[in-house]
Amino acid sequence: MITDIDSIQLTHQATTYDGGAITPEYAPIETYSSKQFVQSFDSFSFAVILYEIICGIHPYNASFNGQYDGLSTIQDKIKHGLFVYGNVAPKIMAKPHKNYSFLPASIKNLFYKAFVSSQYNTAARPTAEEWGRVLYTELKILDPHLVK
């Protein structure tokens, strides 16, 4: 297994050494105004990865109308908060996004919190622990013998 940890921020005593590497497709909007990465950054990235695993496509991969018509990069769509199931309906959405419709409401709510509700309140992003609890609960409902 290969894991891309992207950026590492080190703290020694009272000094923080900023990590400079950012993969734009996994970086929330606030990373462009701050060089210090906080847990909410990781929470956003984690939610993107989960969406990709579950749905098979990046959660911001779609085309939009109006003022967003010219946006071509996922990075630009993240900067404008254009999660495909957010507040702006996409013009064109690839078929893998349809997998989202089969998800339980509890998981959809976490994606909404990660990509929409937390756009102005980054502390509201679900943590890995919260994702774990919800996914565990849903797996237990789906097949009680699968998890103990």
Short mmCIF file of N, CA, C and O in Angstrom, two decimals:
data_model
loop_
_atom_site.label_atom_id
_atom_site.label_comp_id
_atom_site.label_asym_id
_atom_site.label_seq_id
_atom_site.Cartn_x
_atom_site.Cartn_y
_atom_site.Cartn_z
N MET A 1 0.84 -1.16 0.00
CA MET A 1 0.00 0.00 0.00
C MET A 1 0.90 1.24 0.00
O MET A 1 1.87 1.32 0.72
N ILE A 2 0.52 2.23 -0.79
CA ILE A 2 1.24 3.50 -0.84
C ILE A 2 0.29 4.57 -0.33
O ILE A 2 -0.86 4.65 -0.75
N THR A 3 0.79 5.39 0.56
CA THR A 3 -0.02 6.48 1.11
C THR A 3 0.68 7.81 0.84
O THR A 3 1.85 7.97 1.16
N ASP A 4 -0.04 8.73 0.26
CA ASP A 4 0.49 10.07 0.04
C ASP A 4 0.06 10.92 1.22
O ASP A 4 -1.12 11.20 1.40
N ILE A 5 1.02 11.32 2.06
CA ILE A 5 0.67 12.12 3.23
C ILE A 5 0.73 13.61 2.94
O ILE A 5 0.51 14.43 3.82
N ASP A 6 1.03 13.96 1.70
CA ASP A 6 0.95 15.32 1.20
C ASP A 6 1.88 16.27 1.93
O ASP A 6 2.99 16.50 1.50
N SER A 7 1.48 16.81 3.03
CA SER A 7 2.27 17.82 3.72
C SER A 7 2.39 17.46 5.19
O SER A 7 1.43 17.03 5.81
N ILE A 8 3.58 17.65 5.72
CA ILE A 8 3.79 17.38 7.14
C ILE A 8 4.18 18.69 7.81
O ILE A 8 5.09 19.38 7.37
N GLN A 9 3.46 19.03 8.82
CA GLN A 9 3.75 20.23 9.60
C GLN A 9 4.36 19.78 10.92
O GLN A 9 3.78 18.98 11.64
N LEU A 10 5.54 20.26 11.22
CA LEU A 10 6.24 19.86 12.43
C LEU A 10 6.22 20.97 13.46
O LEU A 10 6.34 22.15 13.12
N THR A 11 6.09 20.59 14.72
CA THR A 11 6.15 21.55 15.81
C THR A 11 7.19 21.06 16.80
O THR A 11 7.17 19.92 17.23
N HIS A 12 8.12 21.96 17.11
CA HIS A 12 9.15 21.65 18.10
C HIS A 12 9.14 22.78 19.12
O HIS A 12 9.36 23.94 18.77
N GLN A 13 8.83 22.42 20.37
CA GLN A 13 8.66 23.39 21.45
C GLN A 13 7.60 24.40 21.02
O GLN A 13 6.47 24.01 20.79
N ALA A 14 7.91 25.66 20.87
CA ALA A 14 6.89 26.65 20.53
C ALA A 14 6.96 27.06 19.05
O ALA A 14 6.24 27.95 18.62
N THR A 15 7.80 26.39 18.27
CA THR A 15 7.98 26.77 16.87
C THR A 15 7.31 25.75 15.96
O THR A 15 7.49 24.55 16.11
N THR A 16 6.53 26.25 15.00
CA THR A 16 5.89 25.40 14.02
C THR A 16 6.59 25.59 12.68
O THR A 16 6.78 26.72 12.24
N TYR A 17 6.96 24.48 12.07
CA TYR A 17 7.58 24.50 10.75
C TYR A 17 6.53 24.07 9.75
O TYR A 17 6.10 22.92 9.74
N ASP A 18 6.12 25.01 8.94
CA ASP A 18 5.02 24.77 8.01
C ASP A 18 5.40 23.76 6.94
O ASP A 18 6.52 23.73 6.46
N GLY A 19 4.41 22.96 6.56
CA GLY A 19 4.56 22.05 5.44
C GLY A 19 4.07 22.78 4.20
O GLY A 19 3.02 23.39 4.21
N GLY A 20 4.83 22.73 3.15
CA GLY A 20 4.47 23.52 1.98
C GLY A 20 3.78 22.76 0.87
O GLY A 20 3.26 23.36 -0.06
N ALA A 21 3.76 21.45 0.91
CA ALA A 21 3.18 20.67 -0.18
C ALA A 21 1.66 20.60 -0.04
O ALA A 21 1.14 20.30 1.02
N ILE A 22 0.99 20.89 -1.13
CA ILE A 22 -0.47 20.81 -1.16
C ILE A 22 -0.88 20.14 -2.47
O ILE A 22 -0.39 20.51 -3.53
N THR A 23 -1.76 19.17 -2.39
CA THR A 23 -2.38 18.61 -3.59
C THR A 23 -3.71 19.34 -3.74
O THR A 23 -4.63 19.13 -2.95
N PRO A 24 -3.81 20.24 -4.71
CA PRO A 24 -4.99 21.12 -4.82
C PRO A 24 -6.34 20.41 -4.83
O PRO A 24 -7.31 20.92 -4.29
N GLU A 25 -6.40 19.22 -5.40
CA GLU A 25 -7.67 18.49 -5.48
C GLU A 25 -8.15 17.95 -4.14
O GLU A 25 -9.26 17.46 -4.02
N TYR A 26 -7.29 18.03 -3.11
CA TYR A 26 -7.64 17.52 -1.79
C TYR A 26 -7.51 18.60 -0.72
O TYR A 26 -7.58 18.31 0.47
N ALA A 27 -7.34 19.84 -1.15
CA ALA A 27 -7.12 20.95 -0.22
C ALA A 27 -8.36 21.84 -0.12
O ALA A 27 -8.88 22.29 -1.13
N PRO A 28 -8.80 22.09 1.10
CA PRO A 28 -9.95 23.00 1.27
C PRO A 28 -9.55 24.44 0.97
O PRO A 28 -8.36 24.77 0.94
N ILE A 29 -10.52 25.27 0.78
CA ILE A 29 -10.29 26.65 0.37
C ILE A 29 -9.39 27.41 1.35
O ILE A 29 -8.57 28.22 0.93
N GLU A 30 -9.48 27.14 2.63
CA GLU A 30 -8.71 27.92 3.60
C GLU A 30 -7.21 27.68 3.53
O GLU A 30 -6.43 28.47 4.05
N THR A 31 -6.78 26.62 2.88
CA THR A 31 -5.34 26.35 2.80
C THR A 31 -4.61 27.38 1.96
O THR A 31 -3.40 27.52 2.06
N TYR A 32 -5.34 28.13 1.15
CA TYR A 32 -4.69 29.12 0.29
C TYR A 32 -4.49 30.46 0.99
O TYR A 32 -3.79 31.32 0.51
N SER A 33 -5.11 30.61 2.15
CA SER A 33 -4.92 31.85 2.92
C SER A 33 -4.09 31.62 4.18
O SER A 33 -3.79 32.57 4.89
N SER A 34 -3.72 30.38 4.45
CA SER A 34 -2.94 30.08 5.64
C SER A 34 -1.91 29.02 5.32
O SER A 34 -2.19 28.06 4.61
N LYS A 35 -0.72 29.19 5.84
CA LYS A 35 0.34 28.20 5.63
C LYS A 35 0.33 27.13 6.72
O LYS A 35 1.00 26.13 6.61
N GLN A 36 -0.41 27.35 7.79
CA GLN A 36 -0.48 26.37 8.86
C GLN A 36 -1.71 25.50 8.65
O GLN A 36 -2.82 25.98 8.49
N PHE A 37 -1.47 24.20 8.63
CA PHE A 37 -2.54 23.26 8.39
C PHE A 37 -3.08 22.75 9.71
O PHE A 37 -2.33 22.40 10.61
N VAL A 38 -4.38 22.74 9.82
CA VAL A 38 -5.05 22.28 11.04
C VAL A 38 -5.85 21.02 10.73
O VAL A 38 -5.94 20.59 9.58
N GLN A 39 -6.44 20.45 11.76
CA GLN A 39 -7.17 19.19 11.58
C GLN A 39 -8.27 19.29 10.54
O GLN A 39 -8.53 18.34 9.82
N SER A 40 -8.91 20.44 10.43
CA SER A 40 -10.00 20.57 9.46
C SER A 40 -9.51 20.36 8.03
O SER A 40 -10.26 19.92 7.16
N PHE A 41 -8.24 20.67 7.77
CA PHE A 41 -7.64 20.41 6.46
C PHE A 41 -7.66 18.91 6.19
O PHE A 41 -8.10 18.44 5.14
N ASP A 42 -7.18 18.14 7.16
CA ASP A 42 -7.16 16.68 7.02
C ASP A 42 -8.57 16.12 6.93
O ASP A 42 -8.82 15.17 6.19
N SER A 43 -9.50 16.72 7.66
CA SER A 43 -10.89 16.24 7.63
C SER A 43 -11.49 16.43 6.24
O SER A 43 -12.24 15.58 5.76
N PHE A 44 -11.17 17.55 5.60
CA PHE A 44 -11.64 17.79 4.23
C PHE A 44 -11.04 16.75 3.28
O PHE A 44 -11.75 16.11 2.51
N SER A 45 -9.73 16.59 3.34
CA SER A 45 -9.04 15.64 2.47
C SER A 45 -9.58 14.23 2.67
O SER A 45 -9.78 13.48 1.70
N PHE A 46 -9.80 13.86 3.91
CA PHE A 46 -10.32 12.53 4.23
C PHE A 46 -11.71 12.33 3.61
O PHE A 46 -12.00 11.27 3.04
N ALA A 47 -12.56 13.35 3.69
CA ALA A 47 -13.90 13.26 3.11
C ALA A 47 -13.83 13.11 1.59
O ALA A 47 -14.61 12.35 1.00
N VAL A 48 -12.91 13.82 0.95
CA VAL A 48 -12.74 13.70 -0.50
C VAL A 48 -12.36 12.26 -0.85
O VAL A 48 -12.93 11.66 -1.76
N ILE A 49 -11.41 11.71 -0.12
CA ILE A 49 -10.95 10.34 -0.38
C ILE A 49 -12.09 9.34 -0.17
O ILE A 49 -12.29 8.43 -0.99
N LEU A 50 -12.87 9.51 0.90
CA LEU A 50 -14.00 8.61 1.14
C LEU A 50 -15.02 8.69 0.01
O LEU A 50 -15.55 7.67 -0.44
N TYR A 51 -15.30 9.91 -0.44
CA TYR A 51 -16.26 10.07 -1.55
C TYR A 51 -15.74 9.35 -2.79
O TYR A 51 -16.50 8.66 -3.48
N GLU A 52 -14.45 9.50 -3.06
CA GLU A 52 -13.86 8.84 -4.22
C GLU A 52 -13.94 7.32 -4.10
O GLU A 52 -14.22 6.63 -5.08
N ILE A 53 -13.72 6.80 -2.91
CA ILE A 53 -13.79 5.35 -2.70
C ILE A 53 -15.24 4.87 -2.87
O ILE A 53 -15.49 3.86 -3.54
N ILE A 54 -16.17 5.56 -2.28
CA ILE A 54 -17.58 5.14 -2.30
C ILE A 54 -18.23 5.36 -3.66
O ILE A 54 -18.93 4.49 -4.17
N CYS A 55 -18.00 6.53 -4.25
CA CYS A 55 -18.70 6.88 -5.50
C CYS A 55 -17.86 6.64 -6.75
O CYS A 55 -18.40 6.57 -7.85
N GLY A 56 -16.54 6.60 -6.60
CA GLY A 56 -15.69 6.35 -7.75
C GLY A 56 -15.33 7.59 -8.55
O GLY A 56 -14.89 7.49 -9.70
N ILE A 57 -15.51 8.77 -7.96
CA ILE A 57 -15.22 10.02 -8.65
C ILE A 57 -15.00 11.11 -7.61
O ILE A 57 -15.50 11.01 -6.48
N HIS A 58 -14.29 12.16 -7.97
CA HIS A 58 -14.04 13.28 -7.06
C HIS A 58 -15.35 14.04 -6.82
O HIS A 58 -16.13 14.26 -7.75
N PRO A 59 -15.62 14.47 -5.59
CA PRO A 59 -16.90 15.12 -5.26
C PRO A 59 -17.12 16.48 -5.91
O PRO A 59 -18.23 17.02 -5.85
N TYR A 60 -16.11 17.05 -6.55
CA TYR A 60 -16.26 18.34 -7.21
C TYR A 60 -16.13 18.23 -8.72
O TYR A 60 -16.03 19.23 -9.41
N ASN A 61 -16.13 17.01 -9.23
CA ASN A 61 -15.94 16.78 -10.66
C ASN A 61 -17.28 16.87 -11.39
O ASN A 61 -18.03 15.89 -11.46
N ALA A 62 -17.59 18.05 -11.92
CA ALA A 62 -18.82 18.29 -12.67
C ALA A 62 -18.68 19.63 -13.40
O ALA A 62 -17.74 20.38 -13.15
N SER A 63 -19.61 19.91 -14.29
CA SER A 63 -19.66 21.19 -15.00
C SER A 63 -20.83 22.00 -14.47
O SER A 63 -21.88 21.43 -14.12
N PHE A 64 -20.66 23.31 -14.43
CA PHE A 64 -21.68 24.19 -13.87
C PHE A 64 -22.02 25.31 -14.84
O PHE A 64 -21.22 25.65 -15.71
N ASN A 65 -23.20 25.88 -14.68
CA ASN A 65 -23.67 27.00 -15.51
C ASN A 65 -23.32 28.34 -14.91
O ASN A 65 -22.78 28.42 -13.81
N GLY A 66 -23.71 29.38 -15.61
CA GLY A 66 -23.62 30.75 -15.10
C GLY A 66 -22.20 31.19 -14.82
O GLY A 66 -21.29 30.94 -15.60
N GLN A 67 -22.02 31.84 -13.69
CA GLN A 67 -20.72 32.39 -13.33
C GLN A 67 -19.66 31.31 -13.15
O GLN A 67 -18.48 31.61 -13.14
N TYR A 68 -20.06 30.06 -13.04
CA TYR A 68 -19.11 28.95 -12.83
C TYR A 68 -18.82 28.18 -14.12
O TYR A 68 -18.08 27.21 -14.11
N ASP A 69 -19.39 28.63 -15.22
CA ASP A 69 -19.28 27.93 -16.49
C ASP A 69 -17.83 27.74 -16.96
O ASP A 69 -17.49 26.72 -17.52
N GLY A 70 -16.97 28.70 -16.71
CA GLY A 70 -15.59 28.62 -17.19
C GLY A 70 -14.63 27.88 -16.28
O GLY A 70 -13.46 27.73 -16.61
N LEU A 71 -15.10 27.42 -15.14
CA LEU A 71 -14.21 26.73 -14.21
C LEU A 71 -13.88 25.34 -14.75
O LEU A 71 -14.78 24.55 -15.03
N SER A 72 -12.59 25.06 -14.88
CA SER A 72 -12.22 23.77 -15.46
C SER A 72 -11.45 22.88 -14.50
O SER A 72 -11.39 21.67 -14.71
N THR A 73 -10.89 23.44 -13.44
CA THR A 73 -10.11 22.60 -12.52
C THR A 73 -10.92 22.30 -11.26
O THR A 73 -11.76 23.09 -10.83
N ILE A 74 -10.63 21.16 -10.69
CA ILE A 74 -11.27 20.78 -9.43
C ILE A 74 -10.90 21.80 -8.35
O ILE A 74 -11.74 22.17 -7.52
N GLN A 75 -9.68 22.26 -8.37
CA GLN A 75 -9.22 23.27 -7.41
C GLN A 75 -10.12 24.51 -7.45
O GLN A 75 -10.53 25.01 -6.40
N ASP A 76 -10.45 24.99 -8.63
CA ASP A 76 -11.32 26.16 -8.76
C ASP A 76 -12.73 25.85 -8.23
O ASP A 76 -13.37 26.70 -7.62
N LYS A 77 -13.19 24.66 -8.47
CA LYS A 77 -14.53 24.28 -8.01
C LYS A 77 -14.57 24.18 -6.48
O LYS A 77 -15.55 24.56 -5.86
N ILE A 78 -13.49 23.70 -5.88
CA ILE A 78 -13.40 23.66 -4.42
C ILE A 78 -13.42 25.09 -3.89
O ILE A 78 -14.13 25.39 -2.92
N LYS A 79 -12.65 25.98 -4.51
CA LYS A 79 -12.59 27.38 -4.06
C LYS A 79 -13.96 28.04 -4.09
O LYS A 79 -14.23 28.93 -3.30
N HIS A 80 -14.84 27.60 -5.00
CA HIS A 80 -16.18 28.18 -5.11
C HIS A 80 -17.24 27.34 -4.40
O HIS A 80 -18.43 27.63 -4.50
N GLY A 81 -16.83 26.29 -3.70
CA GLY A 81 -17.77 25.47 -2.93
C GLY A 81 -18.73 24.68 -3.80
O GLY A 81 -19.89 24.52 -3.43
N LEU A 82 -18.27 24.17 -4.93
CA LEU A 82 -19.16 23.50 -5.88
C LEU A 82 -19.18 21.97 -5.72
O LEU A 82 -18.99 21.23 -6.69
N PHE A 83 -19.47 21.51 -4.52
CA PHE A 83 -19.73 20.09 -4.29
C PHE A 83 -20.96 19.73 -5.12
O PHE A 83 -21.95 20.46 -5.12
N VAL A 84 -20.91 18.61 -5.84
CA VAL A 84 -21.99 18.28 -6.78
C VAL A 84 -23.36 18.14 -6.12
O VAL A 84 -24.38 18.32 -6.79
N TYR A 85 -23.41 17.85 -4.83
CA TYR A 85 -24.68 17.76 -4.12
C TYR A 85 -24.82 18.91 -3.12
O TYR A 85 -25.50 18.79 -2.11
N GLY A 86 -24.18 20.02 -3.44
CA GLY A 86 -24.22 21.20 -2.58
C GLY A 86 -25.32 22.15 -2.98
O GLY A 86 -26.40 21.73 -3.45
N ASN A 87 -25.06 23.44 -2.83
CA ASN A 87 -26.08 24.47 -3.05
C ASN A 87 -26.24 24.92 -4.50
O ASN A 87 -27.18 25.63 -4.82
N VAL A 88 -25.31 24.53 -5.37
CA VAL A 88 -25.38 24.89 -6.79
C VAL A 88 -25.51 23.61 -7.60
O VAL A 88 -24.63 22.74 -7.54
N ALA A 89 -26.59 23.48 -8.34
CA ALA A 89 -26.82 22.27 -9.13
C ALA A 89 -25.88 22.25 -10.33
O ALA A 89 -25.73 23.24 -11.04
N PRO A 90 -25.24 21.11 -10.57
CA PRO A 90 -24.35 21.02 -11.72
C PRO A 90 -25.11 20.96 -13.04
O PRO A 90 -26.25 20.51 -13.09
N LYS A 91 -24.46 21.44 -14.09
CA LYS A 91 -25.01 21.37 -15.45
C LYS A 91 -24.85 19.94 -15.96
O LYS A 91 -25.79 19.36 -16.49
N ILE A 92 -23.65 19.41 -15.81
CA ILE A 92 -23.36 18.04 -16.24
C ILE A 92 -22.63 17.33 -15.11
O ILE A 92 -21.67 17.85 -14.55
N MET A 93 -23.13 16.14 -14.78
CA MET A 93 -22.55 15.36 -13.69
C MET A 93 -22.32 13.94 -14.21
O MET A 93 -23.22 13.32 -14.77
N ALA A 94 -21.12 13.42 -14.02
CA ALA A 94 -20.78 12.07 -14.49
C ALA A 94 -21.58 11.01 -13.74
O ALA A 94 -21.96 11.19 -12.58
N LYS A 95 -21.82 9.88 -14.39
CA LYS A 95 -22.64 8.79 -13.85
C LYS A 95 -22.18 8.28 -12.48
O LYS A 95 -23.04 7.95 -11.65
N PRO A 96 -20.88 8.17 -12.20
CA PRO A 96 -20.50 7.65 -10.88
C PRO A 96 -21.07 8.44 -9.69
O PRO A 96 -21.25 7.87 -8.62
N HIS A 97 -21.41 9.71 -9.90
CA HIS A 97 -22.01 10.49 -8.82
C HIS A 97 -23.36 9.93 -8.40
O HIS A 97 -23.83 10.17 -7.30
N LYS A 98 -24.00 9.18 -9.28
CA LYS A 98 -25.32 8.59 -8.96
C LYS A 98 -25.22 7.61 -7.79
O LYS A 98 -26.22 7.35 -7.12
N ASN A 99 -24.03 7.06 -7.53
CA ASN A 99 -23.85 6.15 -6.39
C ASN A 99 -24.20 6.84 -5.07
O ASN A 99 -24.60 6.18 -4.11
N TYR A 100 -24.08 8.14 -5.04
CA TYR A 100 -24.40 8.93 -3.84
C TYR A 100 -25.86 8.71 -3.43
O TYR A 100 -26.17 8.68 -2.24
N SER A 101 -26.75 8.57 -4.40
CA SER A 101 -28.18 8.44 -4.10
C SER A 101 -28.49 7.16 -3.32
O SER A 101 -29.53 7.08 -2.67
N PHE A 102 -27.60 6.18 -3.35
CA PHE A 102 -27.83 4.92 -2.64
C PHE A 102 -27.30 4.95 -1.20
O PHE A 102 -27.50 4.00 -0.45
N LEU A 103 -26.65 6.04 -0.83
CA LEU A 103 -26.06 6.12 0.51
C LEU A 103 -27.12 6.43 1.56
O LEU A 103 -28.09 7.14 1.30
N PRO A 104 -26.93 5.92 2.78
CA PRO A 104 -27.83 6.28 3.88
C PRO A 104 -27.73 7.77 4.19
O PRO A 104 -26.69 8.40 3.96
N ALA A 105 -28.79 8.31 4.73
CA ALA A 105 -28.84 9.74 5.06
C ALA A 105 -27.71 10.16 5.99
O ALA A 105 -27.17 11.26 5.85
N SER A 106 -27.31 9.30 6.91
CA SER A 106 -26.26 9.66 7.86
C SER A 106 -24.93 9.91 7.15
O SER A 106 -24.19 10.82 7.53
N ILE A 107 -24.63 9.16 6.12
CA ILE A 107 -23.39 9.35 5.37
C ILE A 107 -23.50 10.57 4.47
O ILE A 107 -22.57 11.37 4.36
N LYS A 108 -24.65 10.75 3.84
CA LYS A 108 -24.87 11.96 3.03
C LYS A 108 -24.71 13.21 3.88
O LYS A 108 -24.14 14.21 3.44
N ASN A 109 -25.24 13.16 5.11
CA ASN A 109 -25.12 14.31 6.02
C ASN A 109 -23.66 14.64 6.33
O ASN A 109 -23.29 15.81 6.42
N LEU A 110 -22.83 13.62 6.50
CA LEU A 110 -21.42 13.86 6.77
C LEU A 110 -20.73 14.50 5.56
O LEU A 110 -19.91 15.41 5.72
N PHE A 111 -21.06 14.03 4.37
CA PHE A 111 -20.48 14.66 3.17
C PHE A 111 -20.94 16.12 3.06
O PHE A 111 -20.15 17.00 2.73
N TYR A 112 -22.20 16.37 3.35
CA TYR A 112 -22.71 17.74 3.29
C TYR A 112 -21.97 18.62 4.31
O TYR A 112 -21.57 19.75 4.00
N LYS A 113 -21.78 18.10 5.52
CA LYS A 113 -21.03 18.85 6.54
C LYS A 113 -19.60 19.10 6.09
O LYS A 113 -19.05 20.17 6.31
N ALA A 114 -18.98 18.11 5.48
CA ALA A 114 -17.58 18.22 5.07
C ALA A 114 -17.38 19.22 3.95
O ALA A 114 -16.37 19.94 3.92
N PHE A 115 -18.33 19.30 3.03
CA PHE A 115 -18.13 20.10 1.83
C PHE A 115 -18.98 21.37 1.74
O PHE A 115 -18.63 22.28 1.00
N VAL A 116 -20.08 21.44 2.46
CA VAL A 116 -20.97 22.60 2.32
C VAL A 116 -21.08 23.38 3.63
O VAL A 116 -20.69 24.54 3.70
N SER A 117 -21.60 22.75 4.67
CA SER A 117 -21.81 23.44 5.94
C SER A 117 -20.52 24.00 6.51
O SER A 117 -20.53 25.06 7.15
N SER A 118 -19.43 23.31 6.30
CA SER A 118 -18.16 23.72 6.91
C SER A 118 -17.38 24.72 6.06
O SER A 118 -16.27 25.10 6.43
N GLN A 119 -17.94 25.15 4.97
CA GLN A 119 -17.22 26.08 4.10
C GLN A 119 -16.87 27.36 4.86
O GLN A 119 -15.81 27.94 4.62
N TYR A 120 -17.73 27.78 5.76
CA TYR A 120 -17.46 29.00 6.54
C TYR A 120 -17.19 28.69 8.02
O TYR A 120 -16.89 29.59 8.78
N ASN A 121 -17.34 27.43 8.40
CA ASN A 121 -17.04 27.00 9.76
C ASN A 121 -16.27 25.69 9.68
O ASN A 121 -16.86 24.61 9.79
N THR A 122 -14.97 25.80 9.48
CA THR A 122 -14.16 24.62 9.22
C THR A 122 -14.14 23.63 10.38
O THR A 122 -13.92 22.44 10.17
N ALA A 123 -14.40 24.10 11.58
CA ALA A 123 -14.42 23.21 12.74
C ALA A 123 -15.60 22.24 12.69
O ALA A 123 -15.62 21.24 13.40
N ALA A 124 -16.57 22.52 11.83
CA ALA A 124 -17.76 21.67 11.71
C ALA A 124 -17.50 20.43 10.85
O ALA A 124 -18.35 19.53 10.81
N ARG A 125 -16.35 20.36 10.21
CA ARG A 125 -16.07 19.19 9.36
C ARG A 125 -15.99 17.93 10.20
O ARG A 125 -15.38 17.91 11.26
N PRO A 126 -16.60 16.85 9.71
CA PRO A 126 -16.52 15.58 10.44
C PRO A 126 -15.08 15.08 10.51
O PRO A 126 -14.34 15.14 9.54
N THR A 127 -14.70 14.59 11.67
CA THR A 127 -13.37 14.02 11.86
C THR A 127 -13.37 12.57 11.40
O THR A 127 -14.43 11.97 11.18
N ALA A 128 -12.19 11.99 11.30
CA ALA A 128 -12.08 10.57 10.94
C ALA A 128 -12.81 9.71 11.97
O ALA A 128 -13.45 8.71 11.62
N GLU A 129 -12.75 10.11 13.23
CA GLU A 129 -13.45 9.36 14.28
C GLU A 129 -14.96 9.39 14.05
O GLU A 129 -15.64 8.36 14.18
N GLU A 130 -15.50 10.54 13.70
CA GLU A 130 -16.94 10.65 13.44
C GLU A 130 -17.32 9.80 12.23
O GLU A 130 -18.34 9.09 12.24
N TRP A 131 -16.52 9.85 11.18
CA TRP A 131 -16.76 9.01 10.01
C TRP A 131 -16.76 7.54 10.41
O TRP A 131 -17.63 6.77 9.98
N GLY A 132 -15.80 7.15 11.22
CA GLY A 132 -15.68 5.77 11.66
C GLY A 132 -16.92 5.29 12.39
O GLY A 132 -17.42 4.18 12.15
N ARG A 133 -17.42 6.13 13.31
CA ARG A 133 -18.62 5.76 14.07
C ARG A 133 -19.82 5.58 13.15
O ARG A 133 -20.57 4.60 13.26
N VAL A 134 -20.02 6.52 12.24
CA VAL A 134 -21.18 6.45 11.34
C VAL A 134 -21.06 5.27 10.38
O VAL A 134 -22.03 4.52 10.18
N LEU A 135 -19.90 5.07 9.80
CA LEU A 135 -19.71 3.95 8.88
C LEU A 135 -19.89 2.61 9.60
O LEU A 135 -20.52 1.69 9.07
N TYR A 136 -19.37 2.51 10.81
CA TYR A 136 -19.54 1.29 11.61
C TYR A 136 -21.02 1.01 11.86
O TYR A 136 -21.50 -0.11 11.68
N THR A 137 -21.75 2.05 12.26
CA THR A 137 -23.18 1.90 12.53
C THR A 137 -23.93 1.45 11.28
O THR A 137 -24.77 0.55 11.34
N GLU A 138 -23.62 2.06 10.15
CA GLU A 138 -24.30 1.70 8.90
C GLU A 138 -23.96 0.29 8.45
O GLU A 138 -24.82 -0.44 7.96
N LEU A 139 -22.70 -0.11 8.63
CA LEU A 139 -22.31 -1.48 8.28
C LEU A 139 -23.02 -2.49 9.18
O LEU A 139 -23.44 -3.56 8.73
N LYS A 140 -23.16 -2.13 10.43
CA LYS A 140 -23.84 -3.02 11.39
C LYS A 140 -25.31 -3.18 11.01
O LYS A 140 -25.87 -4.28 11.13
N ILE A 141 -25.94 -2.11 10.55
CA ILE A 141 -27.34 -2.18 10.11
C ILE A 141 -27.44 -3.03 8.85
O ILE A 141 -28.34 -3.86 8.72
N LEU A 142 -26.49 -2.83 7.93
CA LEU A 142 -26.50 -3.55 6.66
C LEU A 142 -26.32 -5.06 6.87
O LEU A 142 -27.02 -5.86 6.28
N ASP A 143 -25.37 -5.42 7.73
CA ASP A 143 -25.10 -6.83 8.00
C ASP A 143 -24.53 -6.97 9.41
O ASP A 143 -23.34 -6.77 9.63
N PRO A 144 -25.38 -7.31 10.38
CA PRO A 144 -24.92 -7.41 11.77
C PRO A 144 -23.78 -8.41 11.98
O PRO A 144 -23.03 -8.30 12.92
N HIS A 145 -23.66 -9.36 11.10
CA HIS A 145 -22.61 -10.38 11.22
C HIS A 145 -21.26 -9.86 10.69
O HIS A 145 -20.23 -10.45 10.94
N LEU A 146 -21.32 -8.77 9.95
CA LEU A 146 -20.11 -8.21 9.34
C LEU A 146 -19.21 -7.54 10.36
O LEU A 146 -17.99 -7.63 10.28
N VAL A 147 -19.81 -6.87 11.32
CA VAL A 147 -19.06 -6.18 12.37
C VAL A 147 -19.54 -6.64 13.73
O VAL A 147 -20.69 -7.02 13.91
N LYS A 148 -18.67 -6.59 14.69
CA LYS A 148 -19.05 -7.00 16.05
C LYS A 148 -18.85 -5.87 17.01
O LYS A 148 -18.12 -5.01 16.88
#
